[in-house]
CSV table of C-alpha atoms and ligand atoms in Angstrom, one decimal:
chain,number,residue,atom,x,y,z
A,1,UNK,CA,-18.9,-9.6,16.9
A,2,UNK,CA,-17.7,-6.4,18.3
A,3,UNK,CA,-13.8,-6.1,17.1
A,4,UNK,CA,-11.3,-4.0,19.2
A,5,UNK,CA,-8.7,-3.0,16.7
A,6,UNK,CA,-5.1,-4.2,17.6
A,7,UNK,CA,-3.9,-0.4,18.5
A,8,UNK,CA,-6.4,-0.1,21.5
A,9,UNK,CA,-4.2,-2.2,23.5
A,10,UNK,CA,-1.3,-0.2,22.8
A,11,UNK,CA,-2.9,3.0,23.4
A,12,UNK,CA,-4.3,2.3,26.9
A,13,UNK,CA,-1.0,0.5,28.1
A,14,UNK,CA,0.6,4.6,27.0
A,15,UNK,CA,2.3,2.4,24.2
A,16,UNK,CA,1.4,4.1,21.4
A,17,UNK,CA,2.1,7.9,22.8
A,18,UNK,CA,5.8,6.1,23.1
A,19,UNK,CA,6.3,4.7,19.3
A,20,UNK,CA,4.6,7.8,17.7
A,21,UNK,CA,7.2,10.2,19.7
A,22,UNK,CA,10.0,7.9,18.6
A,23,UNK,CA,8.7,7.5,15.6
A,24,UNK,CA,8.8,11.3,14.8
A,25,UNK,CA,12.8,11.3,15.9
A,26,UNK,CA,13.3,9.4,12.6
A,27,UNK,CA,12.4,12.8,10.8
A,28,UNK,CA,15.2,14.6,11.8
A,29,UNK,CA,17.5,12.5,9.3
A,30,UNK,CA,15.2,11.1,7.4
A,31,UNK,CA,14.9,7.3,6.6
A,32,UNK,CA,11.5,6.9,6.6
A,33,UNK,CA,11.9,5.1,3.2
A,34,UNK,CA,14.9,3.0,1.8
A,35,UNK,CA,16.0,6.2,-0.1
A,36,UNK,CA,17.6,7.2,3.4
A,37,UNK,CA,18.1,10.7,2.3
A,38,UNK,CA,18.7,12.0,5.7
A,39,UNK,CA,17.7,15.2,5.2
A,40,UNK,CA,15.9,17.2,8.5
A,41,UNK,CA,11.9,17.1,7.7
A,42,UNK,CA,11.8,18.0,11.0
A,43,UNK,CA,12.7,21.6,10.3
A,44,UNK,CA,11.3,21.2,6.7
A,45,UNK,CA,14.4,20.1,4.6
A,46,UNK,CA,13.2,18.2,1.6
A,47,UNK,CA,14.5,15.0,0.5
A,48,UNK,CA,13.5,12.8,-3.1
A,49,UNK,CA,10.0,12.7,-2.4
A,50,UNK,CA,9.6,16.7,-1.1
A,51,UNK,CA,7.8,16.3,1.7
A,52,UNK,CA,8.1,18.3,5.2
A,53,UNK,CA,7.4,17.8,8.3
A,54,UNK,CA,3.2,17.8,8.3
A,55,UNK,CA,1.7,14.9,5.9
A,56,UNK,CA,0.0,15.8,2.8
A,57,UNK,CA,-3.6,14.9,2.2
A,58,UNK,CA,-4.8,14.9,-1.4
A,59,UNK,CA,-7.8,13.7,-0.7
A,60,UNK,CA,-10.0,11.1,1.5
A,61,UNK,CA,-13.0,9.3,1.0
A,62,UNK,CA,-15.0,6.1,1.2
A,63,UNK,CA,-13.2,4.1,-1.3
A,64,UNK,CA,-15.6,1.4,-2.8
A,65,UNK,CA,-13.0,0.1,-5.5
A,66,UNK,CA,-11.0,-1.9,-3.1
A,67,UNK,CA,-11.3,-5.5,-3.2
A,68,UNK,CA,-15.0,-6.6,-2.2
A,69,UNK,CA,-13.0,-7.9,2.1
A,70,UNK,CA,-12.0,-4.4,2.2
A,71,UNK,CA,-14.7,-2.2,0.8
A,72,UNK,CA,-17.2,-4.1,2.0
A,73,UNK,CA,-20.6,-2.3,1.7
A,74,UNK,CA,-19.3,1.1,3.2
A,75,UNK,CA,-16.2,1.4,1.6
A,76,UNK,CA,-12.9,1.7,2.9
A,77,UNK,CA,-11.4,4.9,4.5
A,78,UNK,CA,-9.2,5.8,2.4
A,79,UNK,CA,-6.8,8.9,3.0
A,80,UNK,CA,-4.2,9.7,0.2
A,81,UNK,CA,-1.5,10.8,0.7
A,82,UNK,CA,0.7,13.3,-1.9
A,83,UNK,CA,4.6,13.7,-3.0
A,84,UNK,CA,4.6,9.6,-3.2
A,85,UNK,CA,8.7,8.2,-2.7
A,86,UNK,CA,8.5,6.5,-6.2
A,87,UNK,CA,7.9,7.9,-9.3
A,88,UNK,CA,6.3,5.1,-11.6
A,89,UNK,CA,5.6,6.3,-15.3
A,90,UNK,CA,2.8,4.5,-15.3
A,91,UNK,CA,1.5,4.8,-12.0
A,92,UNK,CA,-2.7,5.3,-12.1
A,93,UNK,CA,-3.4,7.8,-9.2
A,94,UNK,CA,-0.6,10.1,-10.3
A,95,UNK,CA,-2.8,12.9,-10.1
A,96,UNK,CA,-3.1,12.4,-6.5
A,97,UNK,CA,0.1,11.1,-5.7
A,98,UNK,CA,2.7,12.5,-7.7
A,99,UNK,CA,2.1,15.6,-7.0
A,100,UNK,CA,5.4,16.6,-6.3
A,101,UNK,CA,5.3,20.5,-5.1
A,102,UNK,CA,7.3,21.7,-2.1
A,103,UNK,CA,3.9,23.5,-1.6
A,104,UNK,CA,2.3,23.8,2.1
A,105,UNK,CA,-1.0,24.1,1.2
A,106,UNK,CA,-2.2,20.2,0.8
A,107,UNK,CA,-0.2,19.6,4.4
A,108,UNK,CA,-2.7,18.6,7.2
A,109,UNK,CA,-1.6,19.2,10.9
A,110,UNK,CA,-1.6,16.1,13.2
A,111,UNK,CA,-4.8,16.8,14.7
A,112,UNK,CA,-6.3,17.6,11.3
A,113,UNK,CA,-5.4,14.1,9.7
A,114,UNK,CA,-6.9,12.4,13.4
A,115,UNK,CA,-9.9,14.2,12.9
A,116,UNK,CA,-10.2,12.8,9.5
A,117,UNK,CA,-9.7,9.7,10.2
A,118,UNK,CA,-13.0,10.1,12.8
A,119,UNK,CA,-15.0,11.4,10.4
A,120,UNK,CA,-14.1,8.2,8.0
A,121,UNK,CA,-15.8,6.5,10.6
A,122,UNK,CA,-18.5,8.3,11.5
A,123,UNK,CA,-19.5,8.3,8.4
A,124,UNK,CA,-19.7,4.7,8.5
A,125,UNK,CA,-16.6,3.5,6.5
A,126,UNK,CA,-15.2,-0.6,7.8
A,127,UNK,CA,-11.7,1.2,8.0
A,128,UNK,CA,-9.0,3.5,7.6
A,129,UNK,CA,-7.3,3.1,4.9
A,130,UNK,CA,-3.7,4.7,4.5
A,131,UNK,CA,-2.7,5.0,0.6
A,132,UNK,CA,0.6,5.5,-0.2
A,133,UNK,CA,1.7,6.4,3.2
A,134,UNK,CA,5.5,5.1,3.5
A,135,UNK,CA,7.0,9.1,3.2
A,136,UNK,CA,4.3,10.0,5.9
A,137,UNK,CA,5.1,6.7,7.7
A,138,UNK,CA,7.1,8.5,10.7
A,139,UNK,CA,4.6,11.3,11.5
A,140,UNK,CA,1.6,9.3,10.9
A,141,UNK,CA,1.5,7.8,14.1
A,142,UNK,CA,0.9,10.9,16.5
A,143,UNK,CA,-2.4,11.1,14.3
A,144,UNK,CA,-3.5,7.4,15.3
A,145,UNK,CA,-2.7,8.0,18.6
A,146,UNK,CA,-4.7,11.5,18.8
A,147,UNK,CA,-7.8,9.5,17.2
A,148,UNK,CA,-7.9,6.7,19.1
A,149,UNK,CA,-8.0,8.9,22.5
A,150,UNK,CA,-10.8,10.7,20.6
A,151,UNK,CA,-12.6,7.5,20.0
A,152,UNK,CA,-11.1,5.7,16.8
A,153,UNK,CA,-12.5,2.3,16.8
A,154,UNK,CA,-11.3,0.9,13.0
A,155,UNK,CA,-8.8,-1.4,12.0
A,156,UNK,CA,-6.4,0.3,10.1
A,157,UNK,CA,-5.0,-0.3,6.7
A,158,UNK,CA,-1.2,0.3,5.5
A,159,UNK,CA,-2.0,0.4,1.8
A,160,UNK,CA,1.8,1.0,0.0
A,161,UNK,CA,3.9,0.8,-2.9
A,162,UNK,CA,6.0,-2.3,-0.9
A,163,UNK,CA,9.7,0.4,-0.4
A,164,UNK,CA,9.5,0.6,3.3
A,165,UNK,CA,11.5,0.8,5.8
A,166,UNK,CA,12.1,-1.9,8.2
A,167,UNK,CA,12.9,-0.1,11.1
A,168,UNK,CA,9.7,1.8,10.9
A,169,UNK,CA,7.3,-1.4,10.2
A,170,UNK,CA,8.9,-1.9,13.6
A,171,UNK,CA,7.1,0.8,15.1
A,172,UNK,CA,3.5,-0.3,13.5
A,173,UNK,CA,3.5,-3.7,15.0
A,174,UNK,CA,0.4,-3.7,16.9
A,175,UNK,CA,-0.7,-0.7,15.2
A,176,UNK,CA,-1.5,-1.8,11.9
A,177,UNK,CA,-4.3,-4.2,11.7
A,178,UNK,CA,-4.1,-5.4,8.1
A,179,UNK,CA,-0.6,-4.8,5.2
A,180,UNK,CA,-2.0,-4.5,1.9
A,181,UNK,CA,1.6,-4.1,-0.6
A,182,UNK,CA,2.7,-4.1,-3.9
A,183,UNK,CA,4.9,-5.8,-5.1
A,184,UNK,CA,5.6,-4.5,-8.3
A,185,UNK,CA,8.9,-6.1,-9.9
A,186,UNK,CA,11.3,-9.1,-9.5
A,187,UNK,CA,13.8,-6.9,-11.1
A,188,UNK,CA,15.3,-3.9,-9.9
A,189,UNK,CA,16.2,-2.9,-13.6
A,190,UNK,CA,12.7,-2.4,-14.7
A,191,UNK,CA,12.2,-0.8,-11.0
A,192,UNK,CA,14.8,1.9,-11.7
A,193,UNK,CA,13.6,2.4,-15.4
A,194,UNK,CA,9.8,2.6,-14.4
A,195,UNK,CA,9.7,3.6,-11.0
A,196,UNK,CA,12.9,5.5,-10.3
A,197,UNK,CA,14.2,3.4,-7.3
A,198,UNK,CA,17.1,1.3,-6.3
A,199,UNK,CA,16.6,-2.4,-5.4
A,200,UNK,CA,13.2,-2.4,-5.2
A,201,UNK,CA,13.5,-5.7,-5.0
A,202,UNK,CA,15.5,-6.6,-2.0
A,203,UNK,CA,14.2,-3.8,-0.3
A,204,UNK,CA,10.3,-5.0,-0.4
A,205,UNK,CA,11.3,-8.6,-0.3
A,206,UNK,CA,12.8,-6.9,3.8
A,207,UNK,CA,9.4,-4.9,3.9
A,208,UNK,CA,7.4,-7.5,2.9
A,209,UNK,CA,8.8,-10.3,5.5
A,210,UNK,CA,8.3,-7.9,8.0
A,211,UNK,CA,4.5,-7.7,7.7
A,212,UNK,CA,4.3,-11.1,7.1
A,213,UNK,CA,6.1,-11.6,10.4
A,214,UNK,CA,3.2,-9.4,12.2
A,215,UNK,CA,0.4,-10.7,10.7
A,216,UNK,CA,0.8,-14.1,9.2
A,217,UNK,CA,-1.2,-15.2,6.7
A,218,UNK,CA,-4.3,-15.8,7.9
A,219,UNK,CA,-6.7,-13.5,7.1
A,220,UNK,CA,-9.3,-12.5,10.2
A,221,UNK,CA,-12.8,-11.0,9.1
A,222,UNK,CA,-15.4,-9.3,11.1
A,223,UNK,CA,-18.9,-10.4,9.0
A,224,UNK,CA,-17.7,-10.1,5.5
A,225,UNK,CA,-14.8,-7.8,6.3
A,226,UNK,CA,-11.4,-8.4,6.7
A,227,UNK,CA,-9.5,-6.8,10.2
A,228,UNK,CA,-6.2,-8.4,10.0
A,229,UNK,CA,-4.1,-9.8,7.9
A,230,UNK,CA,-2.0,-9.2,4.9
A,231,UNK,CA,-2.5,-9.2,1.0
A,232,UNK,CA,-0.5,-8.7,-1.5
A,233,UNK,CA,-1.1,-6.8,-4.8
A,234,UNK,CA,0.7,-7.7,-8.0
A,235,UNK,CA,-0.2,-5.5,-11.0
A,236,UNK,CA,0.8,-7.4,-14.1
A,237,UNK,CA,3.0,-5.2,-16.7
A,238,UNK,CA,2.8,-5.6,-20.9
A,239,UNK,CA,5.4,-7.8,-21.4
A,240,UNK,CA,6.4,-9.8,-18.4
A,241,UNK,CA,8.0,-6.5,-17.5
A,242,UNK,CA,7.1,-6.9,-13.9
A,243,UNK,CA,8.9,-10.3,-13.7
A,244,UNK,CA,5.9,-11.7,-12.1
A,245,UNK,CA,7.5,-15.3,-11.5
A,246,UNK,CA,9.8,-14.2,-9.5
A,247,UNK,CA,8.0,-12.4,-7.5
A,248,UNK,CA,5.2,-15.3,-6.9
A,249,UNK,CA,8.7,-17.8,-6.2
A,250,UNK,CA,9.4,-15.5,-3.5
A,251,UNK,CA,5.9,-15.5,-1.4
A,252,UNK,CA,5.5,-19.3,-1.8
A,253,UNK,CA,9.3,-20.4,-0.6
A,254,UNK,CA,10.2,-17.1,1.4
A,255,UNK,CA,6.6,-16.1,3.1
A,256,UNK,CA,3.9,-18.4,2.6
A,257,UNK,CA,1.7,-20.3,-0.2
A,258,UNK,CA,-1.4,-19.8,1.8
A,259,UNK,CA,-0.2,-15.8,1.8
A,260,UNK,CA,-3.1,-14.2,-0.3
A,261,UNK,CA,-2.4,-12.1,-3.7
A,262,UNK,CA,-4.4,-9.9,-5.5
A,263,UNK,CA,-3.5,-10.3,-9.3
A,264,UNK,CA,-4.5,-7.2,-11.0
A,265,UNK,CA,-5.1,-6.7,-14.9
A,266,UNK,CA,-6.5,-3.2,-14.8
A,267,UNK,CA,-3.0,-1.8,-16.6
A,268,UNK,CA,-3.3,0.7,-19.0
A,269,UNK,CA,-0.9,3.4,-20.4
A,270,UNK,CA,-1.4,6.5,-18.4
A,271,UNK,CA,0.5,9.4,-17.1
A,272,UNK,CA,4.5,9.4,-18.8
A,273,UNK,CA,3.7,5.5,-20.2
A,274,UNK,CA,2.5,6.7,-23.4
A,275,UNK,CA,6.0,7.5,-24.2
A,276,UNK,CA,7.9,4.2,-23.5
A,277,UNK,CA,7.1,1.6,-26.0
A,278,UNK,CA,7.0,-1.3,-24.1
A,279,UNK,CA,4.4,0.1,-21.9
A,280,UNK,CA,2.3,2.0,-24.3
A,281,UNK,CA,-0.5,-0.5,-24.2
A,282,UNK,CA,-3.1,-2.9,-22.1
A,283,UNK,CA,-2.6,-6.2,-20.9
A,284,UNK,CA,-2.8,-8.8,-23.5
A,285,UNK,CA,-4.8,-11.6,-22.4
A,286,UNK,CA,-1.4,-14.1,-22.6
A,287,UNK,CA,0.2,-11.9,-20.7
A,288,UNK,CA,-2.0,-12.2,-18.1
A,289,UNK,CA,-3.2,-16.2,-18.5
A,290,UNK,CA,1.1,-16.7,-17.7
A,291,UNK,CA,0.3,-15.2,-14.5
A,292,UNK,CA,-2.5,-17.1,-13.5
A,293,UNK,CA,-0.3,-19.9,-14.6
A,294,UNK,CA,2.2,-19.0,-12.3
A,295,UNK,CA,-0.2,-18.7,-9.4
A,296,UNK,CA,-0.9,-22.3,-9.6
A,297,UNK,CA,2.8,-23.3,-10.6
A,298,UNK,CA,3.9,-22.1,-7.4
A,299,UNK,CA,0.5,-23.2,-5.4
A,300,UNK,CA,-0.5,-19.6,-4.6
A,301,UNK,CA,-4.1,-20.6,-3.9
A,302,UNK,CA,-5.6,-17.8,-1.8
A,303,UNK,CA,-6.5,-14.3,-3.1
A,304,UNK,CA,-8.5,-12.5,-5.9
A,305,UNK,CA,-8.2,-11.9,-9.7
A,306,UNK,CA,-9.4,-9.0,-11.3
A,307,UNK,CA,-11.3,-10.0,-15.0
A,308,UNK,CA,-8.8,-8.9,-17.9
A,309,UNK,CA,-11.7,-6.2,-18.8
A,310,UNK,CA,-11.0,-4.1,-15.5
A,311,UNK,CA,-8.3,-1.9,-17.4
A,312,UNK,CA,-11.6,-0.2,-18.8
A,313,UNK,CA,-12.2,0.9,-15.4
A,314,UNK,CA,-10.4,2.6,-12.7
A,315,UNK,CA,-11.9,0.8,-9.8
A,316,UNK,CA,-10.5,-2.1,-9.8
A,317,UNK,CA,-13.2,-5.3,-10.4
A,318,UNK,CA,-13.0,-8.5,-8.6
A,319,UNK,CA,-14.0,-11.9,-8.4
A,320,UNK,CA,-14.7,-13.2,-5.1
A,321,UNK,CA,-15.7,-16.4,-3.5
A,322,UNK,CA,-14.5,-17.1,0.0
A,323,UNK,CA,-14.7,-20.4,-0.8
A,324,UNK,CA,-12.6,-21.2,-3.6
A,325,UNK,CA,-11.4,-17.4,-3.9
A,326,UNK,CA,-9.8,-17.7,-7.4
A,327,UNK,CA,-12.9,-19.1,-9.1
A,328,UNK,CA,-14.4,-16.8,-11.7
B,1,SF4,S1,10.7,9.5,3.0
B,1,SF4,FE1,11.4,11.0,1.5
B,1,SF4,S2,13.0,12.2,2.5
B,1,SF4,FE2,12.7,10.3,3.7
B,1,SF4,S3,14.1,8.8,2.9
B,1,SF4,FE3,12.2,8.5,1.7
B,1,SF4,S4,12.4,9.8,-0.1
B,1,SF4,FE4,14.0,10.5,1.4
């Protein structure tokens, strides 16, 4: 089957060209996140998460530690994306992400991040896969709509820490082929005291219902692949600190039982966590058997679990059966 990612539409009809302009208006007081620091990042002022005009690429490759419907055999194109807009203690990329510099030298012109994204797929990647893109999320745009006039062909991925904004979800309808968030805490306390950020909660339950309003919960694959759709990440904390239960309450009753989740176990203490004592440690396999409790109490039935092993690894490790997707 030859799939025609959702964008193409928009870019022929002179759609896209409209939403990236407007979209890059939101820079010049910036709420690009829920932060709303409305600072000028069109002439370079800096808000929380120090970031300018031009997005900054720490790095982009094909990503095979994905789950298995996004990686596929070819990996997933995955372009990271520096100065993140949270600031978890224990987050496990911070070497690419939190990278915090008001430094120009990782920034990547428009036509530089397009021509990344073509050689992604030239190189033969299923997608494109933007990580941690929410501070980037207004400028982005003009470098989808430069690739696809060049020839980009692949579904694209909106791979974030859940704090979006609303308003510029708006603009990626039709854009975005497949939402792939966290959701990291039913409690904004824990949010602020891990994460520095205010009402993480509300504010990605807002983000959240807005993908789900684009994409549903059906999941469409191409072969093996997935090219639309949305899944959610859950990455379970040492003890219960990421309130998983609510969290799972609110995708069954607010979104969608049949909304897939993918339950992570891979925690482990790394960068700041060390220091904060209810952190400073893996997963205990109680901890995690409660969530996988949970998934059932509230009928969550559609998704993938990562073995309790994974925090060994950094790449996270799934099981997978399209079947009966939470069997191990
Ligand atoms: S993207 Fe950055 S500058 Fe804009 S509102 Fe969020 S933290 Fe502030």
């Amino acid at each position: 089957m030859t799939f025609i990612p959702s964008y193409i539409k928009l870019y022929e009809s002179g759609e896209l060209k409209e939403r990236a302009e407007k979209a890059l208006e939101i820079l010049k007081a910036c709420t690009s996140c829920p932060r709303d620091c409305k600072v000028d990042r069109f002439n370079n002022e800096y808000g929380f998460c120090l970031s300018g005009y031009l997005p900054i690429v720490s790095s982009y490759t094909p990503h095979f530690g994905e789950e298995p419907v996004l990686s596929g055999t070819r990996g997933a194109g995955n372009i990271f994306f520096g100065n993140c807009n949270l600031r978890c203690i224990y987050c496990q990329n911070y070497e690419i992400s939190q990278n915090w510099k008001v430094e120009r030298k990782h920034e990547v012109t428009h036509e530089r991040l397009a021509e990344i994204m073509l050689r992604l797929q030239e190189i033969g990647c299923h997608n494109i896969g933007l990580v941690s893109p929410t501070h980037f999320s207004a400028t982005i745009l003009k470098s989808i709509y430069i690739a696809a006039s060049k020839g980009l062909r692949l579904p694209i991925i909106y791979n974030t820490n859940g704090y979006d904004s609303v308003e510029v979800l708006k603009l990626y309808e039709g854009i975005v082929d497949i939402y792939l968030p966290d959701f990291k805490y039913g409690n904004d306390e824990y949010a602020k005291k891990y994460s520095c950020v205010d009402n993480y909660f509300e504010k990605t339950k807002a983000a959240i219902k807005e993908m789900f309003r684009q994409v549903g919960d059906e999941l469409k694959y191409n072969g093996d692949v997935v090219v639309r759709g949305l899944i959610i990440r859950h990455l379970v904390l040492p003890n219960y600190l990421a309130e998983t239960e609510k969290v799972f309450k609110f995708i069954a009753e607010e979104l969608s039982p049949n909304v897939h989740i993918s339950l992570m176990s891979q925690y482990y203490p790394t960068n700041k966590a060390h220091k904060e004592i209810l952190l400073n440690r893996t997963l205990r396999q109680s901890e995690y058997e409660k969530a996988l409790e949970l998934l059932d109490k509230y009928g969550l039935h559609n998704g993938w679990i990562q073995e309790m092993e994974s925090y060994n690894n950094y790449r996270p490790h799934f099981s997978y059966d399209r079947e009966n997707p939470f069997l191990n």
